[in-house]
Amino acid sequence: MLLYIHIPFCDSKCYYCAFNSYVDKFHLKEHYMEALCTQLQFELKRFNITSKEIESIFIGGGTPSTVAPALYKKIFDALKPYLKDNIEITSEANPNSATAEWLEGMFKLGVNRISFGVQSFDKDKLKLLNRSHGAVQAVEAVLNAKKIGFKNISIDLIYATLNDTKKLLENDLSTAFSLPINHLSAYALTIEEGTLFESKPYMSKEKLGLTSWFFKKITDFGFNQYEISNFGSYQSTHNLGYWEYKDYIGLGSGAVGKLGLKRYYPTTCIEDYIKNPLDIRSELLTLEDKKIEQIFLGLRSCVGVCKDLLNKEELKKAKLLVDEKKLLFKNDTFYNIDYLLADEITLFIS
Ligand code: SF4
C-alpha cells in the first residue's frame, strides 16, 4: 500500500503545467491540511489499514515546499502507527521555497527523500517556462539537502523545449551530475490542454532522435534507466510500486487513489475539498482495463510483464518480439529493452 498526498499550492504557474495547483489560494493552507487529516481517517477505514501497512509516502503537487513543516505535523502524527519501518518518504520541492529551514523541518518529520523541480539550470529556459527559481537557488537547494542529511536526492529536468540545443542540455546534465544526486527524472516538454503553452505548440520540440540522445547522455553519466523518464543509482520504491500496480491512497484535492479495480478521485476544487474532503468520485475498471494498464506500465519500466498475464495469442506475439530481440524473457517475465517503444509494443501485443 502506497500513499500519495497532493499539495495544490504554487508560487507561480509554469506555462506548461496542467496539474491541479493554484497561486492565489495560500490563505486556505491551514484548512486544507486539516481536511487532509479528515480524508486520511476515512481512507484508512476504506483501505482496511489497521497496522503498519503503508510502505511508502510521496508528497507531490503543486509545490509541497510552499507549506511550512509545522502544518504537516498533524498528518505525520496520524500516520505514524500505520507506517512500515524504514520506508521511503519523498517530498517534492521547488528550489525557491525549499529553504534550509524548510528542508530541516521536513527531515525532522521523517521525510528522507527530496525530489527537486529544477527543470533546467539555464536562466533563459527557466524564464521561458515561467519557473520561479534561478539556477543558483537550485544548486544551493540540492547542497543544503545533502548537508541536512537527505541520502536520496532527485531532480527533474525538462528537455525538448524551444531553443534547447544539445549544448544547453549537456550543460544541464553536467551541472546536475556535479551535485550530490542519486536520481534524475527527465521529461519531454509536452503541450497540455488548458495551459498557456496550449496556444504555443511550437514550444515543444520533441523528437525521437533527441530523446534517445538525451537518455544516452544520462546513462553515460552512470545512472541506470529503470523507467521511461526515471534514472538513478537508486530506484524509488514509491515509483516502482505504481508500476507494479500496487494499491495507493490518494489524499488531497486532485489526488488519485486505487484499490483493486476502483479508482478514487477527490474533488479538484480546493474550497469544495475543504468543505467536504469525502466528496470523492469513483470509477470502476474492467479486468481488461487493468490488464492493459499492467502491460503498459510493465513495458515502460524495469518491472516487465509476467507471462501469466497474457493469453495464448498475446503470448505468441510477445515470443515473436523476443525472437526479434525487442523483448527479453527471463524468470517468466517479458522485459522491454527500449522503453521508447513501450506504446508500440503494448499495442502490438494486446
Ligand atoms: S511548480 Fe510544478 S505544479 Fe506548480 S505550476 Fe510549476 S510545474 Fe505546475
Tab-separated table of C-alpha atoms and ligand atoms in Angstrom, residues 9-10 12-14 16-19 21 61-63 94 119 131, ligand 1:
chain	number	residue	atom	x	y	z
A	9	PHE	CA	-0.322	25.423	-3.947
A	10	CYS	CA	2.352	27.014	-6.146
A	12	SER	CA	3.686	30.813	-9.841
A	13	LYS	CA	2.010	28.868	-12.630
A	14	CYS	CA	4.513	27.335	-15.041
A	16	TYR	CA	3.323	24.140	-19.412
A	17	CYS	CA	1.630	22.926	-16.226
A	18	ALA	CA	-1.713	21.128	-16.194
A	19	PHE	CA	-1.510	19.910	-12.585
A	21	SER	CA	-2.328	23.782	-8.481
A	61	GLY	CA	1.780	18.796	-6.079
A	62	GLY	CA	1.663	21.588	-6.676
A	63	THR	CA	4.583	22.576	-4.541
A	94	ASN	CA	10.893	23.784	-5.563
A	119	GLN	CA	13.845	21.609	-14.890
A	131	ARG	CA	9.741	28.833	-13.257
B	1	SF4	S1	5.729	24.301	-9.775
B	1	SF4	FE1	5.061	22.305	-10.591
B	1	SF4	S2	2.906	22.104	-10.042
B	1	SF4	FE2	3.476	24.277	-9.736
B	1	SF4	S3	2.884	25.281	-11.634
B	1	SF4	FE3	5.038	24.693	-11.876
B	1	SF4	S4	5.011	22.613	-12.795
B	1	SF4	FE4	2.947	23.069	-12.023
